[in-house]
mmCIF file of C-alpha atoms and ligand atoms in Angstrom:
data_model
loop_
_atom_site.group_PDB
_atom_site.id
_atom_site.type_symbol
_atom_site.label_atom_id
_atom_site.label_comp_id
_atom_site.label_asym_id
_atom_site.label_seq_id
_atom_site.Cartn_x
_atom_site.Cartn_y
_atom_site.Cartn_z
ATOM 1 C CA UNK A 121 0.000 0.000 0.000
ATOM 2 C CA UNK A 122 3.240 2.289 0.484
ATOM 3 C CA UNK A 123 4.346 3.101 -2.782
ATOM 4 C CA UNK A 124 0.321 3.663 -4.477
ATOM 5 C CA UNK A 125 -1.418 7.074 -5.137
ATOM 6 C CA UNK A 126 -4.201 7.374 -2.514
ATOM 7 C CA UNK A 127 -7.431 7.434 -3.812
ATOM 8 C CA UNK A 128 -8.437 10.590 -2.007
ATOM 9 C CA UNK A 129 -6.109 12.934 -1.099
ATOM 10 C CA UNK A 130 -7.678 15.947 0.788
ATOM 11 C CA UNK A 131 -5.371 18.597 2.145
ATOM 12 C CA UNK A 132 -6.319 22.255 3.727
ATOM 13 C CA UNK A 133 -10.393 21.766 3.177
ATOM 14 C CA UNK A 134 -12.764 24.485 4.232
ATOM 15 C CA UNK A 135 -16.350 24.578 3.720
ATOM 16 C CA UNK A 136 -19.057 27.455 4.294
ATOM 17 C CA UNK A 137 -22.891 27.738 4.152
ATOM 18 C CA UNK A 138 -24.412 30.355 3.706
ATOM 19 C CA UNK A 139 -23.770 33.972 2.435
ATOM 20 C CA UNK A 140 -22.799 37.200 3.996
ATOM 21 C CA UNK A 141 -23.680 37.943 7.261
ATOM 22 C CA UNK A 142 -24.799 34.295 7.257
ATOM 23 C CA UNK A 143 -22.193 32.796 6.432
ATOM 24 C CA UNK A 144 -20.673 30.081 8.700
ATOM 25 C CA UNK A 145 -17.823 28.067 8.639
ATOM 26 C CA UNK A 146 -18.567 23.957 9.005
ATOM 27 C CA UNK A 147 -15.368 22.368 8.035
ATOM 28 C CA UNK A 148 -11.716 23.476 9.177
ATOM 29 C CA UNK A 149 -8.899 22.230 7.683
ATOM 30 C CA UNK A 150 -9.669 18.550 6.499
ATOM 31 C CA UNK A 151 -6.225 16.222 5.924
ATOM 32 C CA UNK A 152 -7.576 12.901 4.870
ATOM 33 C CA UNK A 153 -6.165 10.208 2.546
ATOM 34 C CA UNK A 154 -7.530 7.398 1.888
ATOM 35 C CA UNK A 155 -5.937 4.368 0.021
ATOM 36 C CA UNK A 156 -7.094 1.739 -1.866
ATOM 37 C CA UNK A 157 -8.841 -1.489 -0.403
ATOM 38 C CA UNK A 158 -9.004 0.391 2.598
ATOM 39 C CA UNK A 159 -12.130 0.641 4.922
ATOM 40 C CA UNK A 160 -12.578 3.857 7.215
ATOM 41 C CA UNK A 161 -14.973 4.445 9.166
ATOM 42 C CA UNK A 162 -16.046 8.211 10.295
ATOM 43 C CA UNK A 163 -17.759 8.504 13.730
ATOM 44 C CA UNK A 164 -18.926 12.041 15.343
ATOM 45 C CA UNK A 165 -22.319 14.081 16.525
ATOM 46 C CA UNK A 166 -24.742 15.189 14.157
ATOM 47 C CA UNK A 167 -23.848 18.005 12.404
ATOM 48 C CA UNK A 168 -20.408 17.801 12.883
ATOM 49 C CA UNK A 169 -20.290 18.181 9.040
ATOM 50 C CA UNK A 170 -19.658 14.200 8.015
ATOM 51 C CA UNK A 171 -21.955 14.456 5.173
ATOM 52 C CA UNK A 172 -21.262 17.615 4.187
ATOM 53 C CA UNK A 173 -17.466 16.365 3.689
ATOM 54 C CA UNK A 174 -18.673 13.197 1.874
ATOM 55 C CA UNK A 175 -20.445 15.569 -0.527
ATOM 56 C CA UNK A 176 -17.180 17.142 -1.629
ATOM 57 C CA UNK A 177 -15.397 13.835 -1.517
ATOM 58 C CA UNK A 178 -18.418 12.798 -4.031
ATOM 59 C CA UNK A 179 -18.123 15.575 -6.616
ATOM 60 C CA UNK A 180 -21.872 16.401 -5.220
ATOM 61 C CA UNK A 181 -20.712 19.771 -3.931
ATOM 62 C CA UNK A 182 -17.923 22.307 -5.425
ATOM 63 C CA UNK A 183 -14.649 22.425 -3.116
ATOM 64 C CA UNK A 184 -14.497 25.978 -1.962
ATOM 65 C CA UNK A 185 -11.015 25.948 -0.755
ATOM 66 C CA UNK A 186 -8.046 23.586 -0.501
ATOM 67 C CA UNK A 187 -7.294 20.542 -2.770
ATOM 68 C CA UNK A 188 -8.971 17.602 -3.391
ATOM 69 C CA UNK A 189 -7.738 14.517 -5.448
ATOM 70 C CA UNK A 190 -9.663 11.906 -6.808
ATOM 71 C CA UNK A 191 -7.014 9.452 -8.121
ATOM 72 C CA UNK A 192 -4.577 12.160 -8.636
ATOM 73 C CA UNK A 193 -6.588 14.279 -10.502
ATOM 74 C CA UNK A 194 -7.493 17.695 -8.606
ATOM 75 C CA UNK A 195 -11.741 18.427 -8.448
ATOM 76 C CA UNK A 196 -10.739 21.789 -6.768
ATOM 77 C CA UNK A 197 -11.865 24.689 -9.263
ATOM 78 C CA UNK A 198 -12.184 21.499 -11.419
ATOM 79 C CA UNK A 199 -15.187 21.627 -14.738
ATOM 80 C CA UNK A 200 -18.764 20.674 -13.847
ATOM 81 C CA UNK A 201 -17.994 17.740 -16.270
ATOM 82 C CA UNK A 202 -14.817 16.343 -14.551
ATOM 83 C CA UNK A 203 -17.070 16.267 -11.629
ATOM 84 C CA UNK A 204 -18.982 14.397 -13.167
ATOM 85 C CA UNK A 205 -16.324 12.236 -14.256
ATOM 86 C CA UNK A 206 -15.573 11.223 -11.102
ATOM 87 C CA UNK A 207 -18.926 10.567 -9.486
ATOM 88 C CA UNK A 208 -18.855 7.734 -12.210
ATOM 89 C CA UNK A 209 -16.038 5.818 -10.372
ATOM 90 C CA UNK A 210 -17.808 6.404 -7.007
ATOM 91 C CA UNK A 211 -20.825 3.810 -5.937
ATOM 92 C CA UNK A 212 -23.053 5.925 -3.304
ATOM 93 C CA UNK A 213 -24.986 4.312 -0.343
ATOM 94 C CA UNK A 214 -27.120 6.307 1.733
ATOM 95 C CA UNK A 215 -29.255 6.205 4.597
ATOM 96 C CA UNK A 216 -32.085 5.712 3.211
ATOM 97 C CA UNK A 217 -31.261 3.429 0.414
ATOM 98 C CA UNK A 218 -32.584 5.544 -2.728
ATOM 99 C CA UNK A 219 -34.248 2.455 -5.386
ATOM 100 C CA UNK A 220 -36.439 3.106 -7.839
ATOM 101 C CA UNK A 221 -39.908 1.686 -6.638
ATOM 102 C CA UNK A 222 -41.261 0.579 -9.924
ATOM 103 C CA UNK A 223 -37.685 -0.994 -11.178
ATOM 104 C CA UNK A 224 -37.192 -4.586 -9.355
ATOM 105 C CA UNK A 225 -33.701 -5.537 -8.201
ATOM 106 C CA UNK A 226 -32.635 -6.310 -10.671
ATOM 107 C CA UNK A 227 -33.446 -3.583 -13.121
ATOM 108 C CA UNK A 228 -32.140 -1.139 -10.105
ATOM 109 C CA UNK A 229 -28.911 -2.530 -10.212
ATOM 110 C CA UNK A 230 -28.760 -2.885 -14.280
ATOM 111 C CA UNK A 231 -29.795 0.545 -14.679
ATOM 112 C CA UNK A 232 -25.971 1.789 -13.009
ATOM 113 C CA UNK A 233 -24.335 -0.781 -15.476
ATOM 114 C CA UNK A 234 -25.728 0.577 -18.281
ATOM 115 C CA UNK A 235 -25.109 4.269 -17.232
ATOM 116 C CA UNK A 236 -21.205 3.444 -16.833
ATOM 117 C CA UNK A 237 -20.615 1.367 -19.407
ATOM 118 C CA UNK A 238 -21.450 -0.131 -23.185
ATOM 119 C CA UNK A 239 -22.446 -3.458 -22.935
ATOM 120 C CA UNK A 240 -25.586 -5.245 -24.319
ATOM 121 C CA UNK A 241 -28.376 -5.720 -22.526
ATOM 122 C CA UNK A 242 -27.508 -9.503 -21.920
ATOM 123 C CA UNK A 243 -24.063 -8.995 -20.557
ATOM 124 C CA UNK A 244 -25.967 -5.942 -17.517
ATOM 125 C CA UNK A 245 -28.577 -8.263 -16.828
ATOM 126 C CA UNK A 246 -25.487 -11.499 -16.241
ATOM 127 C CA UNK A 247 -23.506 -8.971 -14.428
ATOM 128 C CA UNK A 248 -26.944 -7.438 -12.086
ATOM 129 C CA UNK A 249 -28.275 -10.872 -11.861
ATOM 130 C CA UNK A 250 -24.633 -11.979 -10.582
ATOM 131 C CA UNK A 251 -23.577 -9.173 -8.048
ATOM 132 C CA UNK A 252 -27.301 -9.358 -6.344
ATOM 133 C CA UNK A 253 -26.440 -13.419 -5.841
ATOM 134 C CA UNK A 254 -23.235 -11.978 -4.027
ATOM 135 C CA UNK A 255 -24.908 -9.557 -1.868
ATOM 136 C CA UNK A 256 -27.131 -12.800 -1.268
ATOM 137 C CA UNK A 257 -30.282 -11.821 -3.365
ATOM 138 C CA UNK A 258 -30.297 -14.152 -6.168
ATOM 139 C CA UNK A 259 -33.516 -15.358 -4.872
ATOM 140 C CA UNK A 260 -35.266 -11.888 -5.239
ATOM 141 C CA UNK A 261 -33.680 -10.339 -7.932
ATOM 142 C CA UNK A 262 -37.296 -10.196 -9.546
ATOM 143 C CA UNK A 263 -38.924 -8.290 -6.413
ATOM 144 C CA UNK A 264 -39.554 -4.650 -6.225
ATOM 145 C CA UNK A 265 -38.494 -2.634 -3.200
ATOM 146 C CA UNK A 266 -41.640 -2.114 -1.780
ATOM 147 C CA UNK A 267 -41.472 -6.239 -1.518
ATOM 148 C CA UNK A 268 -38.444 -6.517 0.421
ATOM 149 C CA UNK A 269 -37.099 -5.778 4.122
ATOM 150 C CA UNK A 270 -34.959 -2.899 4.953
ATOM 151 C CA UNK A 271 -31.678 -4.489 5.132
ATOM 152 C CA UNK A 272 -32.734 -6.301 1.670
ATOM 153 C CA UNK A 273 -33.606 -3.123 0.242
ATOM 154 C CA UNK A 274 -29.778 -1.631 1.700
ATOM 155 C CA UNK A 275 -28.078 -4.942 -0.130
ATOM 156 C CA UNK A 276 -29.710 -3.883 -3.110
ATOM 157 C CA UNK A 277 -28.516 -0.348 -3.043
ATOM 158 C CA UNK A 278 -24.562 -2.307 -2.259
ATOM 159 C CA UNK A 279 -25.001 -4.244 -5.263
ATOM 160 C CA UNK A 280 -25.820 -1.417 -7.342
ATOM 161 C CA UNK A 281 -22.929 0.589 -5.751
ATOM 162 C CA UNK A 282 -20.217 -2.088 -6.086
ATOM 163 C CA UNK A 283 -21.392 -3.468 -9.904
ATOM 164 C CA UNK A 284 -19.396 -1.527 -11.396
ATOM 165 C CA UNK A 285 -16.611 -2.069 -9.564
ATOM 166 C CA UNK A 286 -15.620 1.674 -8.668
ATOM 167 C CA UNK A 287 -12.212 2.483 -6.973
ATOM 168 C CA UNK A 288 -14.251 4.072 -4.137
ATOM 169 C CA UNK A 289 -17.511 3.833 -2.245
ATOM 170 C CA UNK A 290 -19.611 6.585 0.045
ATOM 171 C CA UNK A 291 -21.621 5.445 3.049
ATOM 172 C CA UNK A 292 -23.340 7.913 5.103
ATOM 173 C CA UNK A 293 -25.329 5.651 7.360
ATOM 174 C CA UNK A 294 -26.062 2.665 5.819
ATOM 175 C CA UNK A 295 -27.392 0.908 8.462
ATOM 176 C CA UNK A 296 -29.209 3.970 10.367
ATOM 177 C CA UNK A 297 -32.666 2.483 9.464
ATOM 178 C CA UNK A 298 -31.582 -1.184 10.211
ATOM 179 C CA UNK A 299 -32.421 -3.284 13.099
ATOM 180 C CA UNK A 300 -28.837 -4.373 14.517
ATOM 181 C CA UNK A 301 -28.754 -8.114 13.122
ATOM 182 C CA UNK A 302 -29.358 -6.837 9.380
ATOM 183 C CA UNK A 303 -27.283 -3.757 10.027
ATOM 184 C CA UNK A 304 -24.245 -6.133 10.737
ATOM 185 C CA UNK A 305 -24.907 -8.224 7.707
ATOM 186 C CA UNK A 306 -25.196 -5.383 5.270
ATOM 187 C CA UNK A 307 -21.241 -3.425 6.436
ATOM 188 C CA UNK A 308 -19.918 -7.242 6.319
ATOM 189 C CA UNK A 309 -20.832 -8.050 2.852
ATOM 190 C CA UNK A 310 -19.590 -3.982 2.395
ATOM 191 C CA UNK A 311 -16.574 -5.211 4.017
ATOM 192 C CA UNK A 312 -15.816 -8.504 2.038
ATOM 193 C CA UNK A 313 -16.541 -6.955 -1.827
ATOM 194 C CA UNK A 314 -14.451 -4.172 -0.521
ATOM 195 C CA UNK A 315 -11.746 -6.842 -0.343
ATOM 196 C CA UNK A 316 -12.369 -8.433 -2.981
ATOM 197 C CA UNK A 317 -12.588 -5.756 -5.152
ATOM 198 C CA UNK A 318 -9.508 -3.103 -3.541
ATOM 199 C CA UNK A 319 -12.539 -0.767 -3.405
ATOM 200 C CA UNK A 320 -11.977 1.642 -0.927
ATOM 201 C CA UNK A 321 -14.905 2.585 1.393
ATOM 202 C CA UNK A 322 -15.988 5.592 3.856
ATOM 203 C CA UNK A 323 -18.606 4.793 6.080
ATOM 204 C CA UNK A 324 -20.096 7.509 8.171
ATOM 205 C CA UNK A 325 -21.788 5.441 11.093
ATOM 206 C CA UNK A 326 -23.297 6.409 14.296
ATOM 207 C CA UNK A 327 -23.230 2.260 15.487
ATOM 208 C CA UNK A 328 -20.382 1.553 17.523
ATOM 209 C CA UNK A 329 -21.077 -1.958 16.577
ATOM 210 C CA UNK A 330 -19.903 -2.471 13.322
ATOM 211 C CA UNK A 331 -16.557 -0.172 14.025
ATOM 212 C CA UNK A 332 -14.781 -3.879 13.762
ATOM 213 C CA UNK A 333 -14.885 -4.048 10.278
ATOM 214 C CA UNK A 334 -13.044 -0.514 9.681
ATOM 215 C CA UNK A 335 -9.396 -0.554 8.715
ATOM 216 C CA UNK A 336 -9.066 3.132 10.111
ATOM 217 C CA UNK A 337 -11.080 5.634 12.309
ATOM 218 C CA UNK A 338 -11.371 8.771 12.060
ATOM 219 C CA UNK A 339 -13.738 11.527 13.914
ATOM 220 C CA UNK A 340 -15.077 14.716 13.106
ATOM 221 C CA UNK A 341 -16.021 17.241 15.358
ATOM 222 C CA UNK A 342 -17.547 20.664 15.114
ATOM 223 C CA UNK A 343 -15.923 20.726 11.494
ATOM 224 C CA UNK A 344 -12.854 19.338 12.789
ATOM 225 C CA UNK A 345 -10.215 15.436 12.212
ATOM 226 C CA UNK A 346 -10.015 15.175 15.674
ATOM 227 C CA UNK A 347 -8.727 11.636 15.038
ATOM 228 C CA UNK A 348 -7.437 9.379 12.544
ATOM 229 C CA UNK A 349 -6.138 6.341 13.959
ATOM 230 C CA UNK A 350 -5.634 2.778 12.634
ATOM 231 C CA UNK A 351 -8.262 0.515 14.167
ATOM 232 C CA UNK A 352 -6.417 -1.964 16.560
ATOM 233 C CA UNK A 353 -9.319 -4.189 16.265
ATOM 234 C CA UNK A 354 -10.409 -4.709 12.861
ATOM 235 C CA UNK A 355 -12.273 -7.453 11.782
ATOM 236 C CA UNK A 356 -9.903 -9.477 10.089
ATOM 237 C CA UNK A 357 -7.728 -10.736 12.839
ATOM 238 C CA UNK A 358 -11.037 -10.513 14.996
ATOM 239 C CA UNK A 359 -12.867 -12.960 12.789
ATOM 240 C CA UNK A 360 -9.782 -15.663 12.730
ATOM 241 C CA UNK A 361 -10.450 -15.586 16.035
ATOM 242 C CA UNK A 362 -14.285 -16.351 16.543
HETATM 243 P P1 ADP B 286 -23.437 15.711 9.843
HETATM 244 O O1 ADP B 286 -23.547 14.895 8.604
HETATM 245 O O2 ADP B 286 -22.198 15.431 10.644
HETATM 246 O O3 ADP B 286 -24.664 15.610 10.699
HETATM 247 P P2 ADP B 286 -23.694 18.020 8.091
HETATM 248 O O4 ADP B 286 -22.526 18.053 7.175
HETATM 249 O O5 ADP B 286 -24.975 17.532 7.537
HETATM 250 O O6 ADP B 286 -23.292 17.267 9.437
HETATM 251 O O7 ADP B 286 -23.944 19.497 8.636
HETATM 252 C C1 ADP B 286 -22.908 20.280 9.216
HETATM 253 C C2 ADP B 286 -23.475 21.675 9.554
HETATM 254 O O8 ADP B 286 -23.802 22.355 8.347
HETATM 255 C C3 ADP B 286 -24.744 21.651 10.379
HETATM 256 O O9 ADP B 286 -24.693 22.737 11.260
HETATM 257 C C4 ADP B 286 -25.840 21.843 9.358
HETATM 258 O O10 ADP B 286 -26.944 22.470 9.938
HETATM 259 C C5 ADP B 286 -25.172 22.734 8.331
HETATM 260 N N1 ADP B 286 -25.650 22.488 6.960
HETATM 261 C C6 ADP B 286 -25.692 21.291 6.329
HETATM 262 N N2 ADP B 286 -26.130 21.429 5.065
HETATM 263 C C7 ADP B 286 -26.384 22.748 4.896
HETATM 264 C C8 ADP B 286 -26.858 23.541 3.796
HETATM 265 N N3 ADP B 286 -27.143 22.986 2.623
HETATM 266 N N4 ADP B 286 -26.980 24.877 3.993
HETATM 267 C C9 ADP B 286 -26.668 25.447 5.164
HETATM 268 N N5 ADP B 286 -26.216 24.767 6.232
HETATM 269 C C10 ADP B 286 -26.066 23.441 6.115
HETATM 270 MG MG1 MG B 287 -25.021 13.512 8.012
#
């Protein structure tokens, strides 16, 4: 991991809302790499400004100042269409896990192949049909949201992050709406295609019970890194052992 480019390379961020009179500072001087296959995990009180860094970090948002790489390339003062660029090699996940009600599980997931890439309609439907069996869906890949549980309907919204394989994924709460059990099961199978893959991942969680399965912490307080820290108890040796 030593000698590779990180895959986000923030240095010197601030962010403001607001105009004039009203305008506030929410994030202070943001340092943050993150490299590839790695999974970190940011904790910290609402409205510390987690989301509104993920924003920036996903192209959503225009960096106001300091520099921000995505794979070496800078997005600071960067086009409207390199933005866009790069929110094609990012998979989202959000709280609330964002499907399209009348598409089933399939078709949600098929619909992100076909926006990244050109391949027929066979080859998306193989590749949909094969990342839902991985998320552990093959059974429903016919079923529309509505149809499904919570944490089925947050495995959906992993498969159609991960499909196309993108060097990096966003998480802000994935499992805010989940009951613990399926909250669990939905960061591990986020953990093991992250493996598989070298995807990198940041997870913004609240649930101190899935910070196992993070490579590296970091917190964020009242705008602020107040830590970054390597997680002496990630899963992996954790797992060997149970
Ligand atoms: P978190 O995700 O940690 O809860 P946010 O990034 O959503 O924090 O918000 C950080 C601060 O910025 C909060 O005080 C919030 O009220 C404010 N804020 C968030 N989005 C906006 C916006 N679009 N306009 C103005 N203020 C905002
Ligand atoms: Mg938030």
């Amino acid at each position: 991991m030593i000698n590779t480019q990180p895959v986000i390379a923030i240095q010197n961020i601030n962010h403001y809302y607001g105009r004039g009179a009203l305008r506030k500072q929410i994030l202070f001087d943001i340092n943050l790499e993150i490299y590839a296959g790695e999974i970190v995990i940011m904790t910290g009180p609402s409205g510390s400004g987690k989301t509104t860094l993920l924003s920036l970090i996903g192209g959503l948002r225009s960096v106001q100042e300091g520099s921000l790489k995505f794979l070496g390339t800078e997005l600071s003062g960067s086009s409207q269409s390199k933005l866009v660029q790069s929110r094609r090699n990012i998979g989202y996940i959000f709280q609330a896990h964002n499907l399209l009600g009348f598409l089933t599980a399939r078709q949600n997931v098929q619909m992100a192949v076909e926006l990244n890439n050109t391949i027929s309609q066979s080859e998306a439907i193989k590749k949909s049909e094969a990342m839902l069996g991985s998320v552990g869906l093959a059974e429903r890949i016919n079923y529309y949201p509505d149809n499904l549980s919570g944490g089925q309907k947050q495995r959906i919204a992993i498969a159609r992050a991960l499909v196309n394989h993108p060097p990096l994924v966003l998480a802000d709460e994935p499992t805010a709406a989940l009951d613990k059990q399926s909250g669990r099961d939905v960061v591990e199978i986020m953990q093991r295609l992250a493996k598989e893959q070298g995807t990198a991942i940041l997870l913004v969680t609240h649930d101190n019970r899935i910070l196992d399965i993070a490579d590296r912490i970091v917190e964020m307080e009242d705008g602020l890194l107040t830590r970054d820290a390597q997680n002496v108890v990630s899963s992996p040796k954790v797992a060997e052992g149970v």
